[in-house]
């Protein structure tokens, strides 16, 4: 996600844009830039870092102007640096553009433009887009508006863009597909932004562009909205905004964590987009493709991470061994780095980290690298320390995760690791063609399945009210859902401060069963898989000792429903993908309990979002 801001009107655009970017930093904060236009020409400034760094850069060095655009970046293509920061200019310098989203077919467009003599200074898909618009504008001798529309009809992907021509300081053209864009309608002034927070103090009247719509925002005129595919004029609906500033940053949710739980259909969809292609029967992961021999010839894969990322690694262990038959070890980075591990050049290390800055994980990578292992990163922050330390990697496109408790990053990590395991299993000829295609199709359906499931959050909220005062919880799972039990327990303890432990369900009889009594809620993850009958037995063992069972079951499961105290239904899926599904109600359970206990959900006590110290 990135944040975009624009302004055309009677005020000095610079403070409007800078303050607006500051309000959108939750959407991305690795680099920022501003471009303003006045009678004396274009002033464009951009830099790696936060909006505060941009402010320092332009302090006193930018002229007043009544029109401009600004951008705060969450890198998807190209590391965070000055060159890759937005805005981007076209080769002629006439067009200036900012973009939030991903242009999937940018490589083929770039290739064509290079052949037509265009040059590029950045690694971004955005610079390709602004030059495509320029190429069309010049070749067909059309207006900026028309060139934008023609270009966007050639583009595959998601975008919210704002672009202007330096020869016209009265007009900004905007468009959206898959990324949000809202236009603030003021008195003889217009605002453009990713959400309404940048202009709320100026106007509460707003037009939310719909997907495949574009608009011309012009000084002194009413905005005109058109359909990108067919150029038909659209009559815009002007909303009168009621929300306050903070509420909009959270997208109307009470907490970032809840917003990020509900973002998972989109974040997993973004992670899979352009990589999982069921119709073509392929998985495209650049880093994996380039180094697949390393994986195929590896003695073993060592997966390292901390906390939730370590849980994602455990899911991957089941998947890589089950599907790709590659030996896997999963290690806490903090232990791995100090236990003098045996590492050889035939080892492949997968380092998993949302922040890409976790000190223990970074240190463990450096140790493995020194001993000759190949390092593959799965990170959510482009250009982060861990991402830069690895030999190759695959980014999760989950967007910024603000809540300290990791949710959408976990499912995005599992989505990337699922694609890796399936791709390697396919490369090794271990999957029947029909089963391979079933896996691709089912993984592709996960975002929609999660979206459906989120509609039944009320079930989970009701159960949360019954157990908010519990002092201990047990989470039990088998197979692919054992890591989910660990993850569910971690979620609960880190935001509600209730002690919780995750266990393999079969381990109960080796000790934890002594804890069971009428005060012990036991969450059992029990999808219909090969160990279903065994987990039913585990539930009966708990019931026999008066434990309270909260069972996560596939919708329509009447057998467990007849013995459990409470049931939360989830949609069915392939066994390997159940972690992507069964983790959702556990995220919601911990969230609702924490809220009911009055805890600070987004910033729990004693915790930090990124543990950059040992
Ligand atoms: C998870 O909810 C926690 N916030 C924490 O365990 C986290 O997963 C861990 O610190 C690892 O962080 P990373 O993924 O950024 O490396």
XYZ file of C-alpha atoms and ligand atoms in Angstrom:
630
model
C 0.000 0.000 0.000
C 1.166 3.561 -0.594
C -0.382 6.915 0.195
C -1.180 9.450 -2.514
C -2.218 13.110 -2.072
C -3.017 15.861 -4.570
C -4.358 19.420 -4.512
C -5.680 22.023 -6.972
C -7.108 25.248 -5.565
C -6.331 28.571 -3.940
C -4.146 27.497 -1.022
C -0.412 26.837 -0.926
C -0.347 23.177 -1.952
C 2.890 22.350 -0.094
C 1.598 22.206 3.507
C -1.663 20.616 2.368
C 0.275 17.815 0.656
C 2.907 17.354 3.371
C 0.314 17.208 6.163
C -1.743 14.856 4.053
C 1.220 12.530 3.529
C 1.886 12.520 7.247
C -1.674 11.299 7.814
C -1.204 8.535 5.238
C 2.145 7.241 6.536
C 0.350 4.246 8.058
C -0.080 3.134 4.445
C 3.616 3.114 3.703
C 6.676 4.834 4.995
C 9.859 3.786 3.186
C 10.194 6.867 0.933
C 8.248 10.039 0.105
C 8.061 12.791 -2.487
C 6.219 15.921 -3.602
C 5.844 17.733 -6.944
C 4.266 21.188 -7.185
C 3.731 23.417 -10.209
C 3.502 27.191 -10.360
C 4.204 29.937 -12.851
C 7.933 29.450 -12.514
C 7.749 25.749 -13.305
C 7.978 22.339 -11.630
C 9.496 21.709 -8.229
C 9.936 17.972 -7.549
C 11.589 16.603 -4.401
C 11.741 13.017 -3.161
C 13.854 10.869 -0.850
C 14.174 7.587 0.959
C 12.754 7.696 4.459
C 9.699 9.111 6.120
C 7.681 12.243 5.413
C 9.748 14.005 8.094
C 12.838 13.365 5.959
C 11.067 14.869 2.949
C 10.078 17.891 5.029
C 13.709 18.377 6.036
C 14.745 18.071 2.390
C 12.355 20.739 1.103
C 12.543 23.035 4.115
C 12.830 26.516 2.582
C 13.763 25.037 -0.802
C 10.361 24.709 -2.382
C 8.336 27.522 -3.884
C 4.688 28.122 -3.097
C 2.233 26.669 -5.578
C -1.506 26.078 -5.747
C -1.273 22.687 -7.453
C 0.685 19.538 -6.721
C 0.857 15.853 -5.804
C 2.655 13.864 -3.118
C 3.362 10.212 -2.292
C 4.478 8.081 0.632
C 5.709 4.676 -0.538
C 5.373 1.032 0.466
C 7.837 -0.527 -1.973
C 6.665 -3.395 -4.146
C 8.993 -3.034 -7.150
C 12.509 -1.770 -6.440
C 14.043 -1.102 -3.020
C 13.307 2.082 -1.080
C 15.720 4.782 -2.286
C 15.640 8.303 -3.733
C 15.399 7.116 -7.341
C 12.507 4.711 -6.749
C 10.561 7.215 -4.644
C 7.534 8.849 -6.269
C 6.607 11.134 -8.062
C 8.070 9.843 -11.316
C 8.594 11.995 -14.426
C 8.266 10.882 -18.028
C 11.338 10.988 -20.258
C 10.416 14.428 -21.616
C 9.884 15.740 -18.096
C 6.416 16.890 -19.091
C 4.377 14.295 -17.174
C 4.585 13.753 -13.410
C 2.818 10.760 -11.814
C 2.251 9.073 -8.460
C 0.868 5.546 -8.058
C -0.431 3.178 -5.406
C -0.702 -0.429 -6.595
C 1.076 -3.003 -8.760
C 1.312 -2.999 -12.577
C 1.631 -6.725 -13.275
C 2.526 -6.420 -16.968
C 5.019 -3.606 -16.487
C 7.936 -5.702 -17.748
C 6.443 -6.273 -21.206
C 5.388 -2.619 -21.471
C 8.881 -1.522 -20.416
C 10.439 -3.753 -23.062
C 8.291 -2.171 -25.759
C 9.072 1.336 -24.561
C 12.807 0.614 -24.473
C 12.577 -0.415 -28.126
C 10.904 2.932 -28.816
C 13.848 4.747 -27.283
C 12.588 5.351 -23.772
C 15.054 5.163 -20.891
C 14.417 4.416 -17.225
C 16.210 5.572 -14.118
C 14.259 3.581 -11.539
C 13.269 -0.075 -10.924
C 9.619 0.812 -10.544
C 6.518 -0.199 -12.455
C 5.316 3.386 -11.944
C 7.991 4.926 -14.149
C 6.903 2.529 -16.892
C 3.311 3.722 -16.573
C 4.121 7.439 -16.800
C 6.186 6.817 -19.951
C 3.462 4.653 -21.493
C 1.078 7.577 -21.055
C 3.634 9.936 -22.603
C 4.240 7.600 -25.535
C 0.500 7.448 -26.277
C -0.021 11.188 -25.753
C 2.716 11.998 -28.286
C 2.014 9.248 -30.818
C -1.744 9.800 -30.976
C -1.599 13.541 -30.273
C -4.351 13.308 -27.664
C -5.104 15.042 -24.374
C -3.593 13.848 -21.126
C -7.019 12.532 -20.062
C -7.381 10.462 -23.226
C -3.781 9.200 -23.089
C -4.327 8.054 -19.505
C -7.461 6.177 -20.484
C -5.833 4.466 -23.448
C -2.818 3.517 -21.346
C -4.890 2.109 -18.492
C -6.789 -0.070 -20.916
C -3.439 -1.696 -21.722
C -2.422 -2.159 -18.098
C -2.989 -5.307 -15.979
C -2.894 -4.870 -12.219
C -4.039 -2.518 -9.481
C -3.613 1.243 -9.380
C -4.650 4.560 -7.937
C -2.832 7.264 -9.870
C -2.603 11.045 -10.115
C -0.774 12.607 -13.052
C -0.321 16.120 -14.427
C 1.345 17.853 -17.380
C 3.857 20.544 -16.426
C 2.323 22.725 -19.141
C -1.018 22.861 -17.337
C -0.996 23.929 -13.686
C -4.770 23.766 -13.454
C -5.407 20.067 -14.008
C -4.692 16.684 -12.404
C -5.965 13.440 -13.956
C -6.727 10.597 -11.534
C -7.815 6.974 -11.951
C -8.321 3.851 -9.853
C -8.582 0.112 -10.080
C -8.075 -2.049 -7.025
C -6.477 0.723 -4.923
C -8.537 3.424 -3.208
C -8.809 7.033 -4.393
C -11.088 9.724 -3.006
C -11.626 13.316 -4.222
C -12.387 16.020 -1.660
C -14.774 18.641 -3.048
C -14.036 22.029 -1.470
C -14.979 25.661 -2.146
C -13.139 26.340 -5.421
C -10.563 23.697 -4.520
C -10.159 19.937 -4.879
C -8.218 17.361 -2.888
C -7.073 13.919 -4.018
C -6.050 11.173 -1.592
C -5.955 7.456 -0.796
C -8.458 8.088 1.997
C -10.118 11.209 3.355
C -7.720 11.894 6.253
C -5.592 14.459 4.304
C -8.512 16.810 3.644
C -11.028 16.254 6.430
C -10.346 19.653 8.025
C -10.987 21.404 4.701
C -14.099 19.610 3.470
C -16.371 16.700 4.367
C -17.702 16.384 0.823
C -16.056 13.526 -0.998
C -16.357 11.437 -4.169
C -15.012 7.895 -3.877
C -13.925 6.721 -7.321
C -15.069 3.204 -8.129
C -12.840 0.617 -9.817
C -12.224 1.351 -13.517
C -13.148 5.011 -13.102
C -11.048 8.095 -13.836
C -11.590 11.786 -13.221
C -10.299 15.144 -14.376
C -9.776 17.497 -11.429
C -9.532 21.062 -12.777
C -9.218 24.422 -11.098
C -12.490 26.326 -11.026
C -14.486 23.477 -12.607
C -16.611 20.597 -11.355
C -14.853 17.254 -11.546
C -15.753 14.995 -14.473
C -15.795 11.242 -13.839
C -15.653 8.665 -16.635
C -15.482 4.917 -17.101
C -12.013 3.846 -18.222
C -13.166 0.905 -20.376
C -15.899 2.751 -22.327
C -15.302 6.481 -21.650
C -18.924 6.943 -20.550
C -19.518 9.862 -18.201
C -20.332 8.784 -14.650
C -22.483 10.923 -12.363
C -20.416 11.060 -9.141
C -22.113 10.597 -5.759
C -20.914 13.178 -3.260
C -20.631 11.683 0.252
C -20.876 13.852 3.359
C -18.220 12.295 5.590
C -19.045 11.660 9.242
C -15.927 9.746 10.306
C -13.171 11.380 12.328
C -9.527 11.426 11.351
C -8.375 8.445 13.390
C -11.315 6.316 12.364
C -10.507 6.786 8.673
C -6.844 5.853 9.126
C -8.154 2.606 10.542
C -10.562 2.302 7.645
C -13.479 2.666 10.010
C -12.294 -0.230 12.228
C -11.718 0.283 15.966
C -8.141 -1.018 15.758
C -5.479 -1.602 13.130
C -5.420 -5.272 14.141
C -9.100 -5.731 13.257
C -8.586 -3.812 9.998
C -5.659 -6.085 9.150
C -7.635 -9.237 9.987
C -10.351 -8.069 7.607
C -7.762 -7.076 4.991
C -6.651 -10.697 4.591
C -8.776 -11.499 1.533
C -7.046 -8.552 -0.158
C -3.555 -9.084 1.283
C -3.510 -12.782 0.356
C -4.951 -11.862 -3.037
C -2.167 -9.309 -3.515
C 0.441 -11.883 -2.452
C -0.880 -14.423 -4.979
C -1.532 -11.899 -7.751
C 0.659 -12.357 -10.812
C 2.338 -15.370 -9.207
C -0.374 -18.046 -8.858
C -1.902 -18.579 -12.312
C -4.309 -21.570 -12.171
C -5.606 -21.088 -15.727
C -2.074 -21.380 -17.080
C -1.212 -24.055 -14.515
C 1.878 -22.192 -13.348
C 3.366 -20.570 -10.280
C 5.692 -17.642 -11.027
C 8.064 -16.835 -8.169
C 11.092 -15.123 -9.692
C 13.502 -15.750 -6.856
C 12.520 -19.413 -6.559
C 12.666 -19.997 -10.318
C 16.176 -18.544 -10.567
C 17.518 -20.709 -7.741
C 15.255 -23.764 -7.900
C 18.252 -26.090 -8.427
C 19.511 -25.000 -5.008
C 16.236 -26.180 -3.474
C 15.950 -29.331 -5.595
C 19.512 -30.415 -4.757
C 19.497 -29.307 -1.126
C 20.289 -31.808 1.614
C 17.666 -30.013 3.692
C 15.850 -26.719 4.136
C 16.432 -24.908 7.414
C 13.643 -22.442 8.171
C 14.435 -19.719 10.681
C 12.244 -17.054 12.225
C 10.794 -15.754 15.460
C 7.292 -15.677 16.927
C 4.554 -15.775 14.334
C 7.095 -16.056 11.522
C 8.440 -19.194 13.205
C 4.893 -20.576 13.207
C 4.642 -19.907 9.473
C 7.876 -21.878 9.158
C 6.317 -24.826 10.971
C 3.415 -24.819 8.507
C 5.967 -24.792 5.704
C 7.759 -27.786 7.247
C 4.626 -29.898 6.952
C 4.034 -28.681 3.424
C 7.571 -29.012 2.026
C 7.980 -32.522 3.450
C 4.433 -33.659 2.658
C 4.330 -32.349 -0.909
C 7.928 -31.771 -2.063
C 9.596 -34.527 0.021
C 12.445 -32.163 1.001
C 13.771 -32.589 4.567
C 13.011 -29.499 6.630
C 14.119 -28.240 10.027
C 12.482 -25.233 11.658
C 14.554 -23.249 14.105
C 13.974 -20.376 16.476
C 16.493 -17.864 15.102
C 17.499 -16.906 18.644
C 18.516 -20.493 19.437
C 19.959 -21.330 16.029
C 22.448 -18.482 16.108
C 24.042 -19.615 19.364
C 23.937 -23.420 19.325
C 26.851 -23.873 16.915
C 24.624 -25.584 14.335
C 25.930 -27.868 11.610
C 25.462 -25.949 8.357
C 26.863 -26.916 4.941
C 26.845 -25.466 1.439
C 24.167 -27.999 0.542
C 21.742 -26.421 2.982
C 19.083 -23.929 1.936
C 17.918 -21.494 4.592
C 14.508 -19.817 4.375
C 14.386 -16.745 6.619
C 10.873 -15.535 7.421
C 10.251 -12.050 8.790
C 7.423 -9.543 8.466
C 9.526 -6.527 9.437
C 12.750 -7.775 7.901
C 14.547 -6.211 10.872
C 14.373 -8.862 13.636
C 17.830 -8.953 15.149
C 17.916 -12.680 15.961
C 16.762 -13.645 12.493
C 19.285 -11.312 10.862
C 22.099 -12.736 12.967
C 21.072 -16.312 12.197
C 21.101 -15.530 8.471
C 24.606 -14.065 8.685
C 25.825 -17.165 10.504
C 24.338 -19.505 7.902
C 25.697 -17.348 5.084
C 29.220 -17.446 6.528
C 29.001 -21.235 6.492
C 28.065 -21.271 2.818
C 24.318 -21.910 2.947
C 21.992 -20.398 0.322
C 19.622 -17.915 1.952
C 16.080 -17.243 0.690
C 14.024 -14.536 2.358
C 10.255 -14.252 2.844
C 9.768 -10.661 4.017
C 7.002 -8.073 3.996
C 9.160 -4.954 3.874
C 10.949 -4.342 0.576
C 14.570 -3.398 1.019
C 14.611 -4.331 4.722
C 17.845 -5.492 6.333
C 16.921 -9.179 6.127
C 15.728 -8.822 2.520
C 19.060 -7.218 1.602
C 21.065 -9.880 3.436
C 19.547 -12.829 1.565
C 20.679 -14.257 -1.816
C 17.102 -14.224 -3.133
C 13.585 -14.076 -1.845
C 9.867 -13.538 -2.336
C 8.095 -10.599 -0.804
C 4.721 -10.963 0.818
C 2.579 -8.152 -0.530
C 0.578 -7.798 2.681
C 1.123 -4.037 2.915
C 2.124 -2.321 6.149
C 1.114 -4.292 9.236
C 0.627 -1.733 12.011
C -0.897 -3.876 14.751
C 1.841 -5.450 16.887
C 0.056 -8.806 16.759
C 0.826 -10.232 13.347
C -2.209 -11.402 11.369
C -2.222 -10.619 7.637
C 1.553 -11.032 7.476
C 1.236 -14.593 8.815
C -1.305 -15.659 6.205
C 0.675 -13.901 3.472
C 3.817 -15.788 4.577
C 1.914 -19.085 4.475
C 0.584 -18.185 1.019
C 4.123 -17.594 -0.325
C 5.448 -20.771 1.316
C 2.502 -22.745 -0.105
C 3.359 -21.572 -3.623
C 7.002 -22.537 -3.050
C 6.162 -26.043 -1.785
C 3.709 -26.740 -4.621
C 6.094 -25.357 -7.253
C 9.000 -27.520 -6.019
C 6.799 -30.619 -5.703
C 5.661 -30.040 -9.285
C 9.253 -29.537 -10.468
C 10.131 -32.877 -8.869
C 7.246 -34.599 -10.641
C 5.673 -35.630 -7.331
C 2.183 -34.319 -8.014
C -0.347 -35.912 -10.329
C -1.338 -33.305 -12.898
C -4.937 -33.317 -11.705
C -3.917 -32.872 -8.070
C -1.464 -30.103 -9.021
C -4.242 -28.191 -10.746
C -6.577 -28.831 -7.811
C -4.007 -27.291 -5.461
C -3.549 -24.214 -7.674
C -7.284 -23.707 -7.995
C -7.948 -24.220 -4.291
C -5.164 -21.852 -3.190
C -6.560 -19.265 -5.586
C -9.971 -19.582 -3.906
C -8.665 -18.929 -0.385
C -9.122 -15.106 -0.389
C -12.803 -15.476 -1.287
C -13.261 -18.243 1.301
C -11.774 -16.027 4.004
C -13.993 -13.126 2.925
C -17.069 -15.359 3.351
C -15.862 -16.562 6.724
C -15.296 -13.070 8.066
C -19.019 -12.442 7.683
C -19.670 -14.870 10.566
C -17.491 -13.041 13.096
C -20.483 -12.762 15.442
C -20.080 -16.459 16.429
C -16.551 -15.731 17.666
C -17.465 -12.489 19.410
C -20.195 -14.271 21.390
C -17.785 -16.951 22.590
C -15.198 -14.300 23.509
C -17.644 -12.776 25.995
C -17.908 -16.122 27.823
C -14.171 -16.600 28.247
C -12.771 -13.094 28.612
C -12.005 -13.728 32.309
C -10.336 -17.115 31.872
C -6.883 -17.298 33.392
C -5.495 -19.997 31.123
C -6.211 -21.422 27.673
C -5.025 -24.525 25.883
C -4.909 -24.671 22.076
C -4.721 -28.100 20.444
C -4.189 -29.092 16.834
C -2.797 -31.935 14.780
C -0.770 -32.025 11.592
C -0.925 -28.756 9.646
C -3.013 -27.282 12.447
C -0.497 -27.846 15.233
C 1.371 -24.647 14.183
C -2.019 -22.928 14.095
C -2.569 -23.955 17.734
C 0.744 -22.335 18.616
C -0.177 -19.215 16.638
C -3.616 -18.962 18.229
C -2.084 -19.216 21.704
C 0.493 -16.546 20.889
C -2.202 -14.166 19.595
C -4.224 -14.537 22.796
C -1.373 -14.104 25.242
C 0.281 -11.170 23.499
C -2.808 -8.950 23.334
C -5.072 -10.122 26.199
C -2.299 -11.126 28.645
C -4.094 -14.428 29.367
C -1.673 -17.339 29.667
C -2.164 -19.715 26.723
C -0.287 -22.708 25.407
C -0.434 -24.476 22.065
C 0.175 -28.220 21.882
C -0.033 -31.085 19.426
C -3.357 -32.607 20.470
C -1.807 -36.044 20.985
C 0.646 -34.537 23.462
C -2.162 -33.849 25.941
C -1.833 -37.216 27.613
C 1.895 -36.615 28.161
C 1.284 -33.972 30.809
C -0.991 -31.049 29.899
C -4.113 -33.143 30.573
C -3.336 -32.639 34.265
C -4.312 -29.000 33.752
C -7.815 -29.794 32.534
C -10.726 -28.811 34.743
C -13.957 -26.813 34.424
C -11.976 -23.563 34.404
C -9.793 -24.512 31.449
C -11.074 -23.471 27.999
C -9.529 -25.747 25.362
C -9.560 -24.536 21.760
C -9.376 -27.530 19.440
C -8.718 -27.056 15.739
C -10.512 -29.953 14.115
C -10.939 -29.739 10.345
C -11.952 -32.859 8.436
C -8.566 -34.392 7.760
C -6.831 -37.711 8.128
C -6.504 -37.290 11.892
C -10.127 -36.238 12.458
C -11.129 -39.350 14.413
C -8.091 -38.960 16.643
C -8.880 -35.371 17.454
C -12.444 -36.382 18.303
C -10.915 -38.742 20.872
C -8.793 -35.900 22.241
C -11.934 -33.792 22.636
C -13.643 -36.612 24.532
C -10.581 -36.918 26.820
C -10.953 -33.223 27.687
C -14.701 -33.483 28.167
C -14.229 -36.454 30.501
C -12.310 -34.079 32.774
C -14.863 -31.273 32.597
C -12.734 -29.133 30.289
C -14.606 -26.574 28.170
C -14.192 -27.237 24.454
C -14.209 -24.510 21.825
C -13.943 -26.416 18.547
C -12.959 -24.950 15.193
C -14.766 -27.225 12.745
C -15.709 -27.385 9.107
C -19.199 -26.004 8.518
C -21.851 -28.713 8.931
C -19.754 -30.901 11.212
C -22.390 -32.383 13.531
C -20.211 -35.025 15.233
C -17.953 -32.603 17.108
C -20.801 -30.139 17.501
C -22.583 -32.806 19.548
C -19.740 -33.068 22.083
C -18.040 -29.655 22.113
C -19.302 -26.859 24.340
C -18.895 -24.239 21.627
C -18.289 -24.469 17.904
C -16.901 -21.986 15.390
C -17.490 -23.103 11.813
C -15.000 -22.507 9.011
C -15.103 -23.331 5.320
C -13.521 -26.556 4.111
C -10.310 -26.590 2.089
C -7.416 -28.853 1.171
C -5.514 -30.112 4.215
C -2.371 -28.153 3.301
C -4.316 -24.885 3.253
C -6.247 -25.296 6.501
C -3.805 -22.990 8.380
C -4.920 -20.139 6.118
C -8.508 -20.771 7.160
C -8.424 -22.011 10.767
C -6.166 -19.185 11.939
C -8.831 -16.562 11.150
C -11.283 -17.358 14.005
C -8.330 -17.609 16.391
C -7.202 -14.111 15.393
C -10.736 -12.827 15.979
C -11.124 -14.730 19.277
C -7.972 -13.161 20.698
C -8.951 -9.728 19.342
C -12.446 -9.728 20.900
C -11.236 -11.083 24.251
C -8.506 -8.434 24.386
C -11.009 -5.662 23.598
C -13.428 -6.972 26.237
C -10.563 -6.926 28.735
C -9.792 -3.315 27.866
C -6.296 -4.133 26.591
C -4.372 -1.961 24.148
C -4.865 -4.228 21.160
C -2.599 -2.457 18.660
C 0.199 -1.724 21.098
C 0.178 -4.409 23.835
C 2.282 -3.844 26.928
C 5.981 -4.816 26.818
C 5.879 -5.519 23.049
C 7.239 -3.800 19.931
C 6.263 -4.338 16.314
C 9.810 -5.075 15.313
C 12.295 -6.633 17.760
C 15.511 -5.100 16.490
C 17.414 -5.935 19.677
C 18.499 -9.322 21.053
C 3.598 -11.863 16.427
O 2.238 -11.492 16.609
C 4.531 -10.999 17.236
N 4.323 -9.634 16.994
C 5.984 -11.447 17.114
O 6.043 -12.787 17.580
C 6.609 -11.412 15.705
O 6.042 -12.405 14.889
C 8.113 -11.695 15.842
O 8.679 -10.663 16.612
C 8.836 -11.788 14.498
O 8.751 -10.569 13.837
P 9.168 -10.519 12.280
O 8.205 -11.402 11.544
O 9.026 -9.068 11.907
O 10.568 -11.013 12.153
